[in-house]
Amino acid sequence: MHPLIGIVFGGLLPLAAALGLGRAAWRGRAPHWTLELASGSALLSTLLFALLAAGAAYSAAVLPLCVACALPLLFRRPAVPSLRVPLWMAALVAAYAAYYLVHALAPEIQPDAAGYHLGLVADWARRHGMPSRTGFYEMLPLGLETLFYPAYLAGGPGAARLVHFGYFLATIPLFLWIGRKLNVDSRASLAAAGLYFFTPVAGISGSCAYNDAAEVFFSLAAFGLLLEAREGKWNALFHAGLSAGFAYAVKMTGAVVAAGAAAWAALRHGRRGLALTAAGVLLAAGAWPARNLILVGNPVAPLGNRIFPNDHFHAASEEHLSRTLASYGGLRWREAPGELALGGARLQGLIGPALFLLPLALLALRRPQGLFVLLAGAVLLAPWLRNTGARFLMPALPVLFLAIALWARPRWMQALFAVQAIVCSPWAVEAYADRHAWRLHGLPWKAALRLEPEKTYLRQHLYEYGFVEKAAPRIGPDGLLDLYGLPYAYLETAPLGPLSSARFDNAALALQSALGPRPERIAVLRAEAAGRFVRAVRVRLEADWPGLWSIEEIRLEWRSRRIPVSTLWLLNARPNAGDAWLALDGNPATRWFTWDDARAGAWWELRFAAGRISRRDWRGRQWSAASGGSKPCASSSRSGSAGLRWRRGRTATAPSDAP
């Protein structure tokens, strides 16, 4: 059998299953077939999540489930309203769709897609379920990846990316239906849809195994269903909740869609409306925060670690990542429009000159529906303020272009449509965009039809594939530390990294201590306690320290002999209690870190199972990357049986030349 047959079948299977399940959920009464696809996708993802979480996601269970879900397509006809659009406009959309389809059929070469989007799906396929690993990517909501899973089982990575492409294409008919709900001329609606569909960042993201185009689809579905609910159709609120909740399950930034839908339902429809919408949101998205809460104690992991402190992620690392994504290497706000419209390299994507039209959306306030549309656009724009990458602007673009269509004449919109089609064509983009802009290149039709061997195409277009190909036979199923960002969809393992978790941070620091420059200062602190029963030992920072305070190793001695570590001892620290054991593991390459700028009162503590007589001392070795002076720290011990109290030990601090 030709491999393309399996790829196409695998890509269509979860889409057909979602459409069939949605048709059954709507009982054949959906206003439009794209809304059936939206609701069915949320429900199918929940079923697949249950199988994956139970470790029962075998091909023999998943594929028949998808076939069964698709059966309603045989008995119920879809709701497809007639719509007349100019032939030349439809031809331009079809030409772009064909161009995108060729790229969607080619082997996956985009970084995150060949990394965690498909790498985790491949790992699920090897394990027949979700492992309990607590890495950065593993804790993200992976609703779309659950829909990739049956496609991957049936047709491999190429089939999975077709699923995302299906949602990208479905955005256009959904957009036209929403335009009808807003009484927008069909020509203007299609023109607004084209302004979004032709953007280079939408084209490359929608034709690979990312999740941004799917988030746009489900955000628009929620928006359209809230419009439908204004006509007194209460069931639309539940389905709006399904779409809004699944927007979060697809991508974390979709949380604003879920929150906005619930707030609007409460405002316009009262408690009943809020209850219906919230029920849909919880059904579509509730499994992911619940899983995170069980595994790491933080429902919004890998973010929110300052609000929900836990042992699996460092809040300082999260904040460093947030600052990086908010500025993209120091890019200033006034530079962002030009970079998004005409550059495309520094903000990882290109929107094209149509970006400069967005302020015109404010003129929609002259129309009765304008305020609702602009409010939706503002909600969808909010995540971009925290991450200025071009992909994070995608959910707001269709709604803002639709706001322009609310007031602009159809002929004006058609002119903008034609100009956008020209200036966003692959040939025109080369004339003004940065040569490193993230966009589609060429027309890989031989690779798409598998006339060119997949490995040959990957070697030519995926820089890291050569390394992966050589390293794969030498890498085991676990234990790979990824500091770079490998396309591990083509490996037989899911690595640790490259984004931060506590395990990744500690492993990277251990490597840095061996390969990096020597710390500017290592201080050895020795504290003695008089002969008395000691129940605990604590090292405390007495004054603020402008940097990371760390303890490499604690050693306890009795009569000049080291006391062996006991499994009965209890360790604690503030902050970063989860890493307290690294100061007592006997490994000079690891150490306990505060991770935040050290504040006065930070401490590391050891509690014994029973009181110990201390006549000698304990030693602590501390590291700092700062220079000058010794650390302002103190040691203390806790003694007694009834009235426990801390006693300060006699301490001495001295520099050390130890490596």
PDB file of C-alpha atoms in Angstrom, residues 176-446:
ATOM      1  CA  LEU A 176     -18.712  32.616   6.720  1.00  0.00           C
ATOM      2  CA  TRP A 177     -21.464  31.277   8.991  1.00  0.00           C
ATOM      3  CA  ILE A 178     -20.527  33.794  11.696  1.00  0.00           C
ATOM      4  CA  GLY A 179     -20.631  36.551   9.082  1.00  0.00           C
ATOM      5  CA  ARG A 180     -24.202  35.551   8.226  1.00  0.00           C
ATOM      6  CA  LYS A 181     -25.135  35.699  11.917  1.00  0.00           C
ATOM      7  CA  LEU A 182     -23.812  39.268  11.983  1.00  0.00           C
ATOM      8  CA  ASN A 183     -25.614  40.207   8.737  1.00  0.00           C
ATOM      9  CA  VAL A 184     -22.328  40.742   6.922  1.00  0.00           C
ATOM     10  CA  ASP A 185     -22.343  40.398   3.150  1.00  0.00           C
ATOM     11  CA  SER A 186     -20.927  37.020   2.090  1.00  0.00           C
ATOM     12  CA  ARG A 187     -18.332  38.731  -0.103  1.00  0.00           C
ATOM     13  CA  ALA A 188     -17.101  40.799   2.831  1.00  0.00           C
ATOM     14  CA  SER A 189     -17.089  37.740   5.111  1.00  0.00           C
ATOM     15  CA  LEU A 190     -15.000  35.712   2.681  1.00  0.00           C
ATOM     16  CA  ALA A 191     -12.667  38.671   2.218  1.00  0.00           C
ATOM     17  CA  ALA A 192     -12.163  38.939   5.981  1.00  0.00           C
ATOM     18  CA  ALA A 193     -11.557  35.188   6.174  1.00  0.00           C
ATOM     19  CA  GLY A 194      -8.998  35.506   3.385  1.00  0.00           C
ATOM     20  CA  LEU A 195      -7.145  38.287   5.189  1.00  0.00           C
ATOM     21  CA  TYR A 196      -6.496  35.746   7.948  1.00  0.00           C
ATOM     22  CA  PHE A 197      -6.094  32.643   5.762  1.00  0.00           C
ATOM     23  CA  PHE A 198      -3.454  34.221   3.521  1.00  0.00           C
ATOM     24  CA  THR A 199      -1.172  35.439   6.322  1.00  0.00           C
ATOM     25  CA  PRO A 200       2.167  33.610   6.163  1.00  0.00           C
ATOM     26  CA  VAL A 201       2.182  32.759   9.875  1.00  0.00           C
ATOM     27  CA  ALA A 202      -1.265  31.172   9.605  1.00  0.00           C
ATOM     28  CA  GLY A 203      -0.165  29.227   6.544  1.00  0.00           C
ATOM     29  CA  ILE A 204       2.913  27.678   8.109  1.00  0.00           C
ATOM     30  CA  SER A 205       1.314  27.076  11.494  1.00  0.00           C
ATOM     31  CA  GLY A 206      -1.880  25.614  10.038  1.00  0.00           C
ATOM     32  CA  SER A 207      -0.062  23.225   7.703  1.00  0.00           C
ATOM     33  CA  CYS A 208       2.109  21.605  10.383  1.00  0.00           C
ATOM     34  CA  ALA A 209       1.438  19.826  13.676  1.00  0.00           C
ATOM     35  CA  TYR A 210       1.268  22.976  15.793  1.00  0.00           C
ATOM     36  CA  ASN A 211      -1.922  23.960  17.615  1.00  0.00           C
ATOM     37  CA  ASP A 212      -2.425  27.665  16.851  1.00  0.00           C
ATOM     38  CA  ALA A 213      -4.825  27.295  13.908  1.00  0.00           C
ATOM     39  CA  ALA A 214      -6.916  24.838  15.931  1.00  0.00           C
ATOM     40  CA  GLU A 215      -7.097  27.334  18.784  1.00  0.00           C
ATOM     41  CA  VAL A 216      -8.380  29.914  16.291  1.00  0.00           C
ATOM     42  CA  PHE A 217     -11.054  27.478  15.095  1.00  0.00           C
ATOM     43  CA  PHE A 218     -12.359  26.653  18.568  1.00  0.00           C
ATOM     44  CA  SER A 219     -12.232  30.291  19.675  1.00  0.00           C
ATOM     45  CA  LEU A 220     -14.344  31.269  16.660  1.00  0.00           C
ATOM     46  CA  ALA A 221     -16.742  28.387  17.354  1.00  0.00           C
ATOM     47  CA  ALA A 222     -17.254  29.613  20.917  1.00  0.00           C
ATOM     48  CA  PHE A 223     -17.774  33.160  19.629  1.00  0.00           C
ATOM     49  CA  GLY A 224     -20.336  32.027  17.061  1.00  0.00           C
ATOM     50  CA  LEU A 225     -22.231  29.922  19.582  1.00  0.00           C
ATOM     51  CA  LEU A 226     -22.476  32.846  21.977  1.00  0.00           C
ATOM     52  CA  LEU A 227     -24.045  34.762  19.092  1.00  0.00           C
ATOM     53  CA  GLU A 228     -26.454  31.854  18.579  1.00  0.00           C
ATOM     54  CA  ALA A 229     -27.370  31.869  22.272  1.00  0.00           C
ATOM     55  CA  ARG A 230     -28.506  35.488  22.002  1.00  0.00           C
ATOM     56  CA  GLU A 231     -31.500  34.145  20.062  1.00  0.00           C
ATOM     57  CA  GLY A 232     -32.682  32.193  23.109  1.00  0.00           C
ATOM     58  CA  LYS A 233     -31.122  28.833  22.217  1.00  0.00           C
ATOM     59  CA  TRP A 234     -29.945  27.568  25.580  1.00  0.00           C
ATOM     60  CA  ASN A 235     -28.236  24.447  24.268  1.00  0.00           C
ATOM     61  CA  ALA A 236     -25.866  26.720  22.346  1.00  0.00           C
ATOM     62  CA  LEU A 237     -24.412  27.867  25.673  1.00  0.00           C
ATOM     63  CA  PHE A 238     -23.372  24.349  26.622  1.00  0.00           C
ATOM     64  CA  HIS A 239     -21.750  23.830  23.238  1.00  0.00           C
ATOM     65  CA  ALA A 240     -20.113  27.256  23.507  1.00  0.00           C
ATOM     66  CA  GLY A 241     -18.613  26.034  26.774  1.00  0.00           C
ATOM     67  CA  LEU A 242     -17.360  22.895  25.031  1.00  0.00           C
ATOM     68  CA  SER A 243     -15.627  24.937  22.333  1.00  0.00           C
ATOM     69  CA  ALA A 244     -14.254  27.509  24.772  1.00  0.00           C
ATOM     70  CA  GLY A 245     -13.008  24.836  27.151  1.00  0.00           C
ATOM     71  CA  PHE A 246     -11.389  22.938  24.328  1.00  0.00           C
ATOM     72  CA  ALA A 247      -9.658  26.129  23.188  1.00  0.00           C
ATOM     73  CA  TYR A 248      -7.868  25.940  26.554  1.00  0.00           C
ATOM     74  CA  ALA A 249      -7.261  22.209  26.170  1.00  0.00           C
ATOM     75  CA  VAL A 250      -5.655  22.906  22.789  1.00  0.00           C
ATOM     76  CA  LYS A 251      -3.424  25.744  23.984  1.00  0.00           C
ATOM     77  CA  MET A 252      -3.052  27.295  27.406  1.00  0.00           C
ATOM     78  CA  THR A 253      -3.730  30.806  26.103  1.00  0.00           C
ATOM     79  CA  GLY A 254      -7.253  29.599  25.347  1.00  0.00           C
ATOM     80  CA  ALA A 255      -7.980  30.148  29.034  1.00  0.00           C
ATOM     81  CA  VAL A 256      -9.073  33.682  28.092  1.00  0.00           C
ATOM     82  CA  VAL A 257     -11.673  32.159  25.749  1.00  0.00           C
ATOM     83  CA  ALA A 258     -13.089  29.958  28.505  1.00  0.00           C
ATOM     84  CA  ALA A 259     -13.123  32.813  31.011  1.00  0.00           C
ATOM     85  CA  GLY A 260     -14.621  35.244  28.505  1.00  0.00           C
ATOM     86  CA  ALA A 261     -17.363  32.827  27.451  1.00  0.00           C
ATOM     87  CA  ALA A 262     -18.329  32.127  31.060  1.00  0.00           C
ATOM     88  CA  ALA A 263     -18.346  35.837  31.926  1.00  0.00           C
ATOM     89  CA  TRP A 264     -20.496  36.720  28.914  1.00  0.00           C
ATOM     90  CA  ALA A 265     -22.935  33.889  29.644  1.00  0.00           C
ATOM     91  CA  ALA A 266     -23.293  35.065  33.228  1.00  0.00           C
ATOM     92  CA  LEU A 267     -23.782  38.677  32.153  1.00  0.00           C
ATOM     93  CA  ARG A 268     -26.355  38.011  29.429  1.00  0.00           C
ATOM     94  CA  HIS A 269     -28.060  34.812  30.585  1.00  0.00           C
ATOM     95  CA  GLY A 270     -27.702  34.774  34.354  1.00  0.00           C
ATOM     96  CA  ARG A 271     -26.961  31.794  36.560  1.00  0.00           C
ATOM     97  CA  ARG A 272     -28.508  29.252  34.242  1.00  0.00           C
ATOM     98  CA  GLY A 273     -26.398  30.467  31.345  1.00  0.00           C
ATOM     99  CA  LEU A 274     -23.273  30.416  33.486  1.00  0.00           C
ATOM    100  CA  ALA A 275     -24.035  26.884  34.684  1.00  0.00           C
ATOM    101  CA  LEU A 276     -24.517  25.575  31.144  1.00  0.00           C
ATOM    102  CA  THR A 277     -21.362  27.236  29.837  1.00  0.00           C
ATOM    103  CA  ALA A 278     -19.286  26.188  32.835  1.00  0.00           C
ATOM    104  CA  ALA A 279     -20.482  22.596  32.439  1.00  0.00           C
ATOM    105  CA  GLY A 280     -19.236  22.571  28.864  1.00  0.00           C
ATOM    106  CA  VAL A 281     -15.910  24.129  29.848  1.00  0.00           C
ATOM    107  CA  LEU A 282     -15.348  21.583  32.616  1.00  0.00           C
ATOM    108  CA  LEU A 283     -16.235  18.650  30.385  1.00  0.00           C
ATOM    109  CA  ALA A 284     -13.851  19.781  27.647  1.00  0.00           C
ATOM    110  CA  ALA A 285     -10.972  21.093  29.758  1.00  0.00           C
ATOM    111  CA  GLY A 286     -11.360  19.882  33.328  1.00  0.00           C
ATOM    112  CA  ALA A 287      -9.263  16.739  32.904  1.00  0.00           C
ATOM    113  CA  TRP A 288      -6.040  18.675  32.302  1.00  0.00           C
ATOM    114  CA  PRO A 289      -5.982  20.844  35.456  1.00  0.00           C
ATOM    115  CA  ALA A 290      -7.149  17.827  37.465  1.00  0.00           C
ATOM    116  CA  ARG A 291      -4.251  15.746  36.142  1.00  0.00           C
ATOM    117  CA  ASN A 292      -1.776  18.507  36.954  1.00  0.00           C
ATOM    118  CA  LEU A 293      -3.199  18.906  40.440  1.00  0.00           C
ATOM    119  CA  ILE A 294      -2.756  15.191  41.107  1.00  0.00           C
ATOM    120  CA  LEU A 295       0.756  14.942  39.671  1.00  0.00           C
ATOM    121  CA  VAL A 296       2.386  18.180  40.848  1.00  0.00           C
ATOM    122  CA  GLY A 297      -0.104  20.002  43.073  1.00  0.00           C
ATOM    123  CA  ASN A 298      -0.482  22.878  40.600  1.00  0.00           C
ATOM    124  CA  PRO A 299      -3.572  22.858  38.335  1.00  0.00           C
ATOM    125  CA  VAL A 300      -2.034  25.350  35.892  1.00  0.00           C
ATOM    126  CA  ALA A 301       1.433  23.774  35.712  1.00  0.00           C
ATOM    127  CA  PRO A 302       3.945  24.424  34.245  1.00  0.00           C
ATOM    128  CA  LEU A 303       2.936  28.033  34.981  1.00  0.00           C
ATOM    129  CA  GLY A 304       1.568  29.626  38.133  1.00  0.00           C
ATOM    130  CA  ASN A 305       4.272  28.167  40.364  1.00  0.00           C
ATOM    131  CA  ARG A 306       4.439  31.296  42.492  1.00  0.00           C
ATOM    132  CA  ILE A 307       0.750  30.859  43.306  1.00  0.00           C
ATOM    133  CA  PHE A 308       0.945  27.063  43.652  1.00  0.00           C
ATOM    134  CA  PRO A 309       4.451  26.298  44.985  1.00  0.00           C
ATOM    135  CA  ASN A 310       5.530  22.748  44.255  1.00  0.00           C
ATOM    136  CA  ASP A 311       8.612  20.551  44.039  1.00  0.00           C
ATOM    137  CA  HIS A 312       8.440  19.994  40.279  1.00  0.00           C
ATOM    138  CA  PHE A 313       8.909  23.520  38.893  1.00  0.00           C
ATOM    139  CA  HIS A 314      10.891  26.548  40.010  1.00  0.00           C
ATOM    140  CA  ALA A 315       8.978  29.827  40.015  1.00  0.00           C
ATOM    141  CA  ALA A 316      12.176  31.736  39.203  1.00  0.00           C
ATOM    142  CA  SER A 317      12.715  29.708  36.016  1.00  0.00           C
ATOM    143  CA  GLU A 318       9.116  30.298  34.979  1.00  0.00           C
ATOM    144  CA  GLU A 319       9.489  34.055  35.489  1.00  0.00           C
ATOM    145  CA  HIS A 320      12.717  34.102  33.487  1.00  0.00           C
ATOM    146  CA  LEU A 321      10.927  32.349  30.617  1.00  0.00           C
ATOM    147  CA  SER A 322       8.019  34.811  30.839  1.00  0.00           C
ATOM    148  CA  ARG A 323      10.365  37.794  30.614  1.00  0.00           C
ATOM    149  CA  THR A 324      12.097  36.261  27.606  1.00  0.00           C
ATOM    150  CA  LEU A 325       8.843  35.586  25.752  1.00  0.00           C
ATOM    151  CA  ALA A 326       7.499  39.050  26.548  1.00  0.00           C
ATOM    152  CA  SER A 327      10.463  40.815  24.949  1.00  0.00           C
ATOM    153  CA  TYR A 328      11.978  38.348  22.444  1.00  0.00           C
ATOM    154  CA  GLY A 329      15.533  39.492  22.965  1.00  0.00           C
ATOM    155  CA  GLY A 330      14.814  43.092  23.921  1.00  0.00           C
ATOM    156  CA  LEU A 331      12.442  43.969  21.074  1.00  0.00           C
ATOM    157  CA  ARG A 332      10.709  47.237  21.910  1.00  0.00           C
ATOM    158  CA  TRP A 333       6.962  47.654  21.615  1.00  0.00           C
ATOM    159  CA  ARG A 334       7.205  50.298  18.906  1.00  0.00           C
ATOM    160  CA  GLU A 335       9.246  47.879  16.798  1.00  0.00           C
ATOM    161  CA  ALA A 336       6.675  45.077  17.022  1.00  0.00           C
ATOM    162  CA  PRO A 337       4.228  46.248  14.299  1.00  0.00           C
ATOM    163  CA  GLY A 338       6.931  46.573  11.656  1.00  0.00           C
ATOM    164  CA  GLU A 339       8.461  43.251  12.641  1.00  0.00           C
ATOM    165  CA  LEU A 340       5.108  41.456  12.513  1.00  0.00           C
ATOM    166  CA  ALA A 341       4.013  43.040   9.243  1.00  0.00           C
ATOM    167  CA  LEU A 342       7.237  43.163   7.247  1.00  0.00           C
ATOM    168  CA  GLY A 343      10.022  41.372   9.143  1.00  0.00           C
ATOM    169  CA  GLY A 344       8.959  37.979  10.396  1.00  0.00           C
ATOM    170  CA  ALA A 345      12.213  36.802  11.988  1.00  0.00           C
ATOM    171  CA  ARG A 346      12.462  38.289  15.474  1.00  0.00           C
ATOM    172  CA  LEU A 347       8.856  37.521  16.468  1.00  0.00           C
ATOM    173  CA  GLN A 348       8.798  34.102  14.824  1.00  0.00           C
ATOM    174  CA  GLY A 349       6.216  34.760  12.175  1.00  0.00           C
ATOM    175  CA  LEU A 350       4.907  37.144   9.543  1.00  0.00           C
ATOM    176  CA  ILE A 351       1.403  38.572   9.267  1.00  0.00           C
ATOM    177  CA  GLY A 352       1.889  40.859   6.296  1.00  0.00           C
ATOM    178  CA  PRO A 353       0.845  44.450   5.579  1.00  0.00           C
ATOM    179  CA  ALA A 354      -2.779  43.680   6.538  1.00  0.00           C
ATOM    180  CA  LEU A 355      -1.653  44.147  10.136  1.00  0.00           C
ATOM    181  CA  PHE A 356      -1.769  47.911   9.589  1.00  0.00           C
ATOM    182  CA  LEU A 357      -5.521  47.631   8.934  1.00  0.00           C
ATOM    183  CA  LEU A 358      -6.351  46.466  12.454  1.00  0.00           C
ATOM    184  CA  PRO A 359      -6.954  49.952  13.958  1.00  0.00           C
ATOM    185  CA  LEU A 360      -9.810  50.321  11.456  1.00  0.00           C
ATOM    186  CA  ALA A 361     -11.670  47.651  13.430  1.00  0.00           C
ATOM    187  CA  LEU A 362     -12.621  50.357  15.936  1.00  0.00           C
ATOM    188  CA  LEU A 363     -15.003  51.820  13.357  1.00  0.00           C
ATOM    189  CA  ALA A 364     -17.188  48.753  13.943  1.00  0.00           C
ATOM    190  CA  LEU A 365     -18.559  50.563  16.984  1.00  0.00           C
ATOM    191  CA  ARG A 366     -20.869  52.342  14.548  1.00  0.00           C
ATOM    192  CA  ARG A 367     -22.738  49.044  14.037  1.00  0.00           C
ATOM    193  CA  PRO A 368     -25.065  47.373  16.585  1.00  0.00           C
ATOM    194  CA  GLN A 369     -22.945  44.209  16.788  1.00  0.00           C
ATOM    195  CA  GLY A 370     -19.643  46.064  16.789  1.00  0.00           C
ATOM    196  CA  LEU A 371     -19.180  46.242  20.553  1.00  0.00           C
ATOM    197  CA  PHE A 372     -19.610  42.487  21.006  1.00  0.00           C
ATOM    198  CA  VAL A 373     -17.157  41.736  18.188  1.00  0.00           C
ATOM    199  CA  LEU A 374     -14.553  44.169  19.523  1.00  0.00           C
ATOM    200  CA  LEU A 375     -14.903  42.800  23.054  1.00  0.00           C
ATOM    201  CA  ALA A 376     -14.214  39.332  21.698  1.00  0.00           C
ATOM    202  CA  GLY A 377     -11.205  40.676  19.810  1.00  0.00           C
ATOM    203  CA  ALA A 378      -9.851  42.334  22.949  1.00  0.00           C
ATOM    204  CA  VAL A 379     -10.194  39.098  24.928  1.00  0.00           C
ATOM    205  CA  LEU A 380      -8.388  37.121  22.234  1.00  0.00           C
ATOM    206  CA  LEU A 381      -5.679  39.774  21.993  1.00  0.00           C
ATOM    207  CA  ALA A 382      -4.838  39.603  25.714  1.00  0.00           C
ATOM    208  CA  PRO A 383      -2.373  36.646  25.570  1.00  0.00           C
ATOM    209  CA  TRP A 384      -0.290  38.447  22.948  1.00  0.00           C
ATOM    210  CA  LEU A 385       0.524  41.125  25.514  1.00  0.00           C
ATOM    211  CA  ARG A 386       2.350  38.440  27.524  1.00  0.00           C
ATOM    212  CA  ASN A 387       3.969  36.720  24.541  1.00  0.00           C
ATOM    213  CA  THR A 388       4.528  38.962  21.543  1.00  0.00           C
ATOM    214  CA  GLY A 389       5.226  36.142  19.093  1.00  0.00           C
ATOM    215  CA  ALA A 390       3.249  36.292  15.847  1.00  0.00           C
ATOM    216  CA  ARG A 391       1.453  32.996  16.525  1.00  0.00           C
ATOM    217  CA  PHE A 392      -0.066  34.424  19.705  1.00  0.00           C
ATOM    218  CA  LEU A 393      -1.749  37.142  17.661  1.00  0.00           C
ATOM    219  CA  MET A 394      -3.496  34.630  15.396  1.00  0.00           C
ATOM    220  CA  PRO A 395      -6.693  34.091  17.489  1.00  0.00           C
ATOM    221  CA  ALA A 396      -7.491  37.814  17.466  1.00  0.00           C
ATOM    222  CA  LEU A 397      -6.901  38.354  13.736  1.00  0.00           C
ATOM    223  CA  PRO A 398     -10.116  36.784  12.326  1.00  0.00           C
ATOM    224  CA  VAL A 399     -12.342  38.630  14.782  1.00  0.00           C
ATOM    225  CA  LEU A 400     -10.654  41.976  14.160  1.00  0.00           C
ATOM    226  CA  PHE A 401     -10.822  41.497  10.386  1.00  0.00           C
ATOM    227  CA  LEU A 402     -14.502  40.617  10.813  1.00  0.00           C
ATOM    228  CA  ALA A 403     -14.963  43.882  12.717  1.00  0.00           C
ATOM    229  CA  ILE A 404     -13.672  45.725   9.651  1.00  0.00           C
ATOM    230  CA  ALA A 405     -16.116  43.794   7.462  1.00  0.00           C
ATOM    231  CA  LEU A 406     -18.990  44.957   9.691  1.00  0.00           C
ATOM    232  CA  TRP A 407     -18.737  48.520   8.402  1.00  0.00           C
ATOM    233  CA  ALA A 408     -16.687  48.371   5.191  1.00  0.00           C
ATOM    234  CA  ARG A 409     -18.363  48.063   1.801  1.00  0.00           C
ATOM    235  CA  PRO A 410     -18.067  44.638   0.151  1.00  0.00           C
ATOM    236  CA  ARG A 411     -16.082  46.071  -2.756  1.00  0.00           C
ATOM    237  CA  TRP A 412     -13.564  47.582  -0.363  1.00  0.00           C
ATOM    238  CA  MET A 413     -13.173  44.243   1.372  1.00  0.00           C
ATOM    239  CA  GLN A 414     -12.756  42.482  -1.951  1.00  0.00           C
ATOM    240  CA  ALA A 415      -9.979  44.901  -2.874  1.00  0.00           C
ATOM    241  CA  LEU A 416      -8.215  44.213   0.434  1.00  0.00           C
ATOM    242  CA  PHE A 417      -8.686  40.483  -0.167  1.00  0.00           C
ATOM    243  CA  ALA A 418      -7.005  40.701  -3.576  1.00  0.00           C
ATOM    244  CA  VAL A 419      -4.121  42.817  -2.270  1.00  0.00           C
ATOM    245  CA  GLN A 420      -3.550  40.441   0.652  1.00  0.00           C
ATOM    246  CA  ALA A 421      -3.500  37.456  -1.706  1.00  0.00           C
ATOM    247  CA  ILE A 422      -0.813  39.159  -3.784  1.00  0.00           C
ATOM    248  CA  VAL A 423       1.445  40.551  -1.041  1.00  0.00           C
ATOM    249  CA  CYS A 424       1.341  37.291   0.960  1.00  0.00           C
ATOM    250  CA  SER A 425       2.164  35.063  -1.994  1.00  0.00           C
ATOM    251  CA  PRO A 426       5.478  33.200  -1.594  1.00  0.00           C
ATOM    252  CA  TRP A 427       7.074  35.229  -4.386  1.00  0.00           C
ATOM    253  CA  ALA A 428       6.011  38.633  -3.049  1.00  0.00           C
ATOM    254  CA  VAL A 429       7.015  37.848   0.535  1.00  0.00           C
ATOM    255  CA  GLU A 430      10.591  37.291  -0.562  1.00  0.00           C
ATOM    256  CA  ALA A 431      10.750  40.926  -1.701  1.00  0.00           C
ATOM    257  CA  TYR A 432      10.085  42.522   1.689  1.00  0.00           C
ATOM    258  CA  ALA A 433      10.346  39.965   4.499  1.00  0.00           C
ATOM    259  CA  ASP A 434      13.453  39.011   6.410  1.00  0.00           C
ATOM    260  CA  ARG A 435      15.231  36.065   4.838  1.00  0.00           C
ATOM    261  CA  HIS A 436      14.982  34.241   8.181  1.00  0.00           C
ATOM    262  CA  ALA A 437      11.243  34.867   8.578  1.00  0.00           C
ATOM    263  CA  TRP A 438       9.332  31.805   9.736  1.00  0.00           C
ATOM    264  CA  ARG A 439       7.191  30.966   6.693  1.00  0.00           C
ATOM    265  CA  LEU A 440       6.668  28.303   4.059  1.00  0.00           C
ATOM    266  CA  HIS A 441       9.355  27.849   1.430  1.00  0.00           C
ATOM    267  CA  GLY A 442       9.167  26.130  -1.928  1.00  0.00           C
ATOM    268  CA  LEU A 443       6.669  23.511  -3.068  1.00  0.00           C
ATOM    269  CA  PRO A 444       7.745  20.055  -1.800  1.00  0.00           C
ATOM    270  CA  TRP A 445       5.346  18.091  -3.986  1.00  0.00           C
ATOM    271  CA  LYS A 446       7.694  15.133  -4.425  1.00  0.00           C
TER     272      LYS A 446
END
